[in-house]
Coordinates of C-alpha atoms in Angstrom, one line a residue:
M1 CA -35.4 -11.5 -49.6
T2 CA -32.6 -12.4 -47.2
A3 CA -32.1 -16.1 -46.5
K4 CA -33.8 -17.5 -43.5
P5 CA -31.9 -18.3 -40.3
E6 CA -29.8 -21.4 -40.7
N7 CA -30.4 -22.6 -37.1
N8 CA -34.2 -22.7 -36.4
N9 CA -33.5 -23.6 -32.7
L10 CA -32.2 -20.2 -32.0
R11 CA -34.8 -17.7 -30.7
A12 CA -35.0 -14.1 -29.6
A13 CA -37.5 -11.9 -27.7
V14 CA -38.3 -8.3 -28.4
F15 CA -40.1 -6.1 -25.9
A16 CA -41.7 -3.6 -28.2
G17 CA -44.3 -0.9 -27.9
T18 CA -42.3 1.9 -29.5
Y19 CA -41.5 3.2 -33.0
E20 CA -38.3 1.3 -32.9
G21 CA -40.1 -1.9 -32.0
R22 CA -42.1 -1.6 -35.2
I23 CA -38.9 -1.1 -37.2
I24 CA -37.5 -4.3 -35.7
A25 CA -40.7 -6.1 -36.6
S26 CA -40.4 -4.9 -40.2
H27 CA -36.7 -6.1 -40.3
V28 CA -37.7 -9.5 -38.9
L29 CA -40.4 -9.9 -41.6
E30 CA -38.2 -8.8 -44.4
S31 CA -35.4 -11.2 -43.2
G32 CA -37.7 -14.2 -42.9
M33 CA -37.1 -14.5 -39.2
E34 CA -40.6 -14.3 -38.0
N35 CA -40.7 -17.9 -36.7
S36 CA -37.6 -17.2 -34.5
V37 CA -38.7 -14.0 -32.7
D38 CA -41.4 -13.3 -30.2
F39 CA -42.7 -9.8 -29.6
F40 CA -43.9 -8.7 -26.2
V41 CA -46.3 -5.8 -25.8
A42 CA -48.2 -4.5 -22.8
T43 CA -51.6 -3.8 -24.4
G44 CA -54.0 -5.1 -27.0
Y45 CA -53.5 -2.0 -29.0
G46 CA -49.8 -2.8 -29.3
Q47 CA -50.6 -6.4 -30.3
E48 CA -53.0 -5.2 -33.0
I49 CA -50.4 -2.9 -34.6
L50 CA -47.7 -5.6 -34.8
Q51 CA -50.1 -8.4 -36.0
N52 CA -51.4 -6.1 -38.7
M53 CA -47.8 -5.9 -40.0
G54 CA -47.6 -9.6 -40.8
D55 CA -47.4 -13.1 -39.4
L56 CA -45.6 -12.2 -36.1
G57 CA -45.7 -14.0 -32.8
V58 CA -47.0 -11.5 -30.3
I59 CA -47.4 -12.0 -26.6
E60 CA -49.7 -9.4 -25.0
G61 CA -49.9 -8.5 -21.3
R62 CA -48.0 -6.7 -18.6
L63 CA -45.4 -9.0 -17.0
E64 CA -43.4 -8.7 -13.8
R65 CA -39.9 -10.1 -13.4
P66 CA -41.0 -13.7 -12.2
G67 CA -43.3 -14.0 -15.2
M68 CA -40.5 -12.9 -17.5
E69 CA -38.1 -15.4 -16.0
K70 CA -40.6 -18.2 -16.5
I71 CA -41.1 -17.4 -20.2
F72 CA -37.4 -16.8 -20.8
A73 CA -36.6 -20.2 -19.4
E74 CA -39.4 -22.0 -21.2
K75 CA -38.6 -20.4 -24.6
C76 CA -34.8 -20.7 -24.2
Y77 CA -34.2 -17.4 -25.8
S78 CA -30.6 -16.7 -26.9
L79 CA -31.2 -12.9 -26.9
V80 CA -33.7 -10.5 -25.3
I81 CA -34.0 -7.0 -26.9
D82 CA -35.4 -4.2 -24.7
A83 CA -37.0 -1.7 -27.1
T84 CA -39.4 -0.3 -24.5
H85 CA -40.1 3.4 -24.0
P86 CA -37.1 5.5 -22.7
Y87 CA -39.2 6.4 -19.6
A88 CA -40.2 2.8 -18.8
D89 CA -37.3 2.4 -16.4
Q90 CA -39.0 -0.1 -14.1
V91 CA -40.0 -2.3 -17.0
S92 CA -36.4 -2.2 -18.3
E93 CA -35.0 -3.1 -14.9
N94 CA -37.4 -6.2 -14.8
I95 CA -36.4 -7.3 -18.2
R96 CA -32.7 -6.9 -17.4
S97 CA -32.9 -8.8 -14.1
A98 CA -35.0 -11.6 -15.7
A99 CA -32.4 -12.0 -18.5
E100 CA -29.6 -12.0 -16.0
N101 CA -31.3 -14.6 -13.8
T102 CA -31.9 -16.9 -16.7
G103 CA -28.5 -16.5 -18.4
T104 CA -30.0 -14.8 -21.4
E105 CA -28.2 -12.1 -23.3
Y106 CA -29.8 -8.7 -22.8
L107 CA -29.6 -5.8 -25.2
R108 CA -31.1 -2.4 -24.5
L109 CA -32.0 -0.2 -27.5
L110 CA -31.3 3.4 -26.8
R111 CA -33.3 6.0 -28.6
K112 CA -31.2 9.0 -29.9
D113 CA -31.9 12.2 -28.1
V114 CA -31.8 15.7 -29.6
L115 CA -28.5 17.5 -29.4
P116 CA -27.9 20.2 -26.7
S117 CA -27.3 22.7 -29.6
E118 CA -30.9 22.2 -30.7
Y119 CA -32.1 24.1 -27.6
E120 CA -30.1 27.2 -28.4
G121 CA -32.2 30.3 -28.6
L122 CA -35.1 28.7 -26.8
E123 CA -34.1 29.4 -23.2
D124 CA -37.2 31.7 -22.7
R125 CA -39.7 29.2 -24.1
V126 CA -38.5 25.8 -22.9
I127 CA -38.8 24.7 -19.3
F128 CA -37.3 21.5 -17.8
A129 CA -38.8 19.3 -15.1
D130 CA -37.0 16.5 -13.4
S131 CA -40.2 14.3 -13.0
V132 CA -43.9 14.4 -13.4
E133 CA -44.3 15.7 -9.9
D134 CA -41.9 18.5 -10.7
A135 CA -43.9 19.3 -13.9
V136 CA -47.1 19.5 -11.8
R137 CA -45.4 21.9 -9.4
I138 CA -44.3 24.1 -12.4
L139 CA -47.8 24.0 -14.0
N140 CA -49.3 25.2 -10.8
N141 CA -47.7 28.6 -11.6
I142 CA -48.3 28.7 -15.3
P143 CA -51.6 30.2 -16.6
G144 CA -53.5 29.2 -19.7
R145 CA -54.5 26.0 -21.5
V146 CA -52.2 23.0 -21.7
L147 CA -51.7 20.2 -24.2
L148 CA -50.4 17.0 -22.6
T149 CA -48.5 14.6 -24.8
T150 CA -47.0 12.5 -22.0
G151 CA -49.3 9.5 -22.3
S152 CA -52.4 8.4 -20.4
K153 CA -50.6 6.7 -17.5
D154 CA -49.5 10.0 -15.9
L155 CA -52.8 11.8 -16.3
A156 CA -54.0 11.2 -12.7
R157 CA -51.0 13.0 -11.4
F158 CA -51.5 16.0 -13.6
S159 CA -55.1 16.3 -12.3
A160 CA -53.7 17.9 -9.2
V161 CA -53.1 21.1 -11.2
P162 CA -55.8 23.7 -10.4
G163 CA -58.4 23.9 -13.2
F164 CA -57.2 20.6 -14.8
R165 CA -60.6 19.6 -16.2
E166 CA -61.1 23.0 -17.9
R167 CA -57.6 23.8 -18.9
F168 CA -56.0 20.6 -20.1
T169 CA -56.3 18.6 -23.4
A170 CA -54.6 15.2 -23.6
R171 CA -53.3 13.6 -26.8
V172 CA -53.1 9.8 -26.2
L173 CA -53.0 6.5 -28.1
P174 CA -56.3 5.4 -29.6
S175 CA -57.0 2.6 -27.2
P176 CA -59.9 1.9 -24.8
E177 CA -57.5 1.9 -21.9
S178 CA -56.2 5.4 -22.8
V179 CA -59.7 6.8 -23.0
R180 CA -60.6 5.2 -19.7
L181 CA -57.6 6.7 -17.9
C182 CA -58.4 10.1 -19.4
S183 CA -62.0 9.9 -18.1
E184 CA -61.0 8.7 -14.7
A185 CA -58.5 11.6 -14.4
G186 CA -61.5 14.0 -15.0
L187 CA -60.9 15.1 -18.6
K188 CA -64.0 16.1 -20.6
Q189 CA -64.5 14.1 -23.8
P190 CA -63.9 17.1 -26.1
N191 CA -60.5 17.5 -24.6
I192 CA -59.3 13.9 -25.3
I193 CA -57.5 13.4 -28.6
C194 CA -56.8 9.8 -29.6
M195 CA -54.1 9.5 -32.3
Q196 CA -51.1 7.4 -33.2
G197 CA -47.8 9.4 -33.5
P198 CA -45.2 10.5 -34.1
F199 CA -46.5 13.9 -35.2
S200 CA -45.1 16.6 -37.4
L201 CA -44.5 20.2 -36.4
E202 CA -47.5 21.2 -38.5
M203 CA -49.8 18.8 -36.7
N204 CA -48.5 19.9 -33.3
L205 CA -49.0 23.6 -34.1
A206 CA -52.5 22.9 -35.5
T207 CA -53.5 21.0 -32.4
L208 CA -52.2 23.7 -30.0
R209 CA -54.1 26.4 -32.0
Q210 CA -57.3 24.4 -32.3
F211 CA -57.5 23.9 -28.6
G212 CA -56.2 27.3 -27.6
C213 CA -53.2 25.9 -25.7
E214 CA -50.2 28.0 -24.8
T215 CA -48.1 25.2 -23.2
L216 CA -47.1 21.8 -24.6
V217 CA -46.0 19.2 -22.0
T218 CA -43.8 16.4 -23.4
K219 CA -41.1 14.0 -22.5
S220 CA -37.6 14.0 -24.0
T221 CA -38.4 11.0 -26.2
G222 CA -35.8 11.6 -28.9
R223 CA -36.2 12.2 -32.6
A224 CA -37.9 8.9 -33.3
G225 CA -40.6 9.8 -30.7
G226 CA -41.3 13.1 -32.4
F227 CA -39.7 15.2 -29.7
G228 CA -37.8 17.4 -32.1
D229 CA -41.0 18.6 -33.7
K230 CA -42.6 19.3 -30.3
L231 CA -39.5 21.3 -29.3
D232 CA -39.8 23.3 -32.5
C233 CA -43.2 24.6 -31.2
A234 CA -41.2 26.8 -28.9
R235 CA -39.7 28.6 -32.0
E236 CA -43.3 29.4 -33.0
G237 CA -44.1 31.2 -29.7
F238 CA -45.5 28.4 -27.6
R239 CA -44.1 27.3 -24.2
V240 CA -42.7 23.7 -24.0
L241 CA -42.4 22.0 -20.7
V242 CA -40.0 19.0 -21.0
I243 CA -39.8 16.2 -18.5
R244 CA -36.2 15.0 -18.5
R245 CA -35.4 11.3 -19.0
P246 CA -34.5 9.0 -16.1
E247 CA -30.8 8.6 -15.4
E248 CA -28.6 7.8 -18.4
E249 CA -28.7 4.2 -19.6
E250 CA -26.2 2.0 -21.4
G251 CA -27.3 0.4 -24.6
S252 CA -27.0 0.2 -28.3
C253 CA -28.4 2.2 -31.3
L254 CA -31.0 0.7 -33.5
E255 CA -28.5 -0.3 -36.3
D256 CA -26.4 -2.2 -33.8
V257 CA -29.4 -4.0 -32.3
L258 CA -30.5 -5.2 -35.7
D259 CA -27.0 -6.4 -36.5
R260 CA -26.8 -8.3 -33.3
L261 CA -30.2 -9.9 -33.8
D262 CA -29.2 -11.1 -37.2
Q263 CA -25.9 -12.5 -35.9
V264 CA -27.5 -14.4 -33.0
L265 CA -30.3 -15.9 -35.0
R266 CA -27.9 -17.1 -37.7
G267 CA -25.8 -18.9 -35.2
G268 CA -22.9 -16.5 -34.8
N269 CA -21.3 -15.8 -31.5
V270 CA -24.2 -16.6 -29.2

């Protein structure tokens, strides 16, 4: 095991809730840095996943910018890592502003996207939307059953599509909140799939076929989020509707984020 940090007064915060967040947590545990890092998650489900990994400090709950600033100042973090979802642009902006206002170093983890070349030959099966609202407009003119893999928070907006209750199946995280949001949006229980991803191509194809879906709706979440395997469903004859990411961000890859975390907690170039 790697030696523990030399300066125990140095602390870092990680806003997790993604696959990369779990990788950072594993790195922290393997490096013996668990007493120097706090992990922030929005839900009890996220908290359970991290705490099942080991003795990690996890803070659960949705925070606005003032709450973040208060905790950052109290905890005296040297570094804040934003490993939230690529589409959580408002959350990232709050974290960034809170770090700036408290003089804390901010580091955004950018998830790698698939390459443009990976779309070649799929022009007839892949449709792009600029937003959830744009995707709803497109789905208004697409017949057949739909598999939604965009998360539970957007379900209410998709319910505006004619025949939503009968035509749509949603695959969401296995949490009480996800089930509640699915029910409130009007989905019938047989059309709610609660599973933790990412999912393989085989799993995606099996789900589409099991529920008789012709269209898969997804976000461009990158390889780590299983987007490549969803995109490959188009090669098997299914239609894939992709909601583009928000405007391009600046940030660092996972490897560089882990290196910077090690450097900061070991007292180097804070």
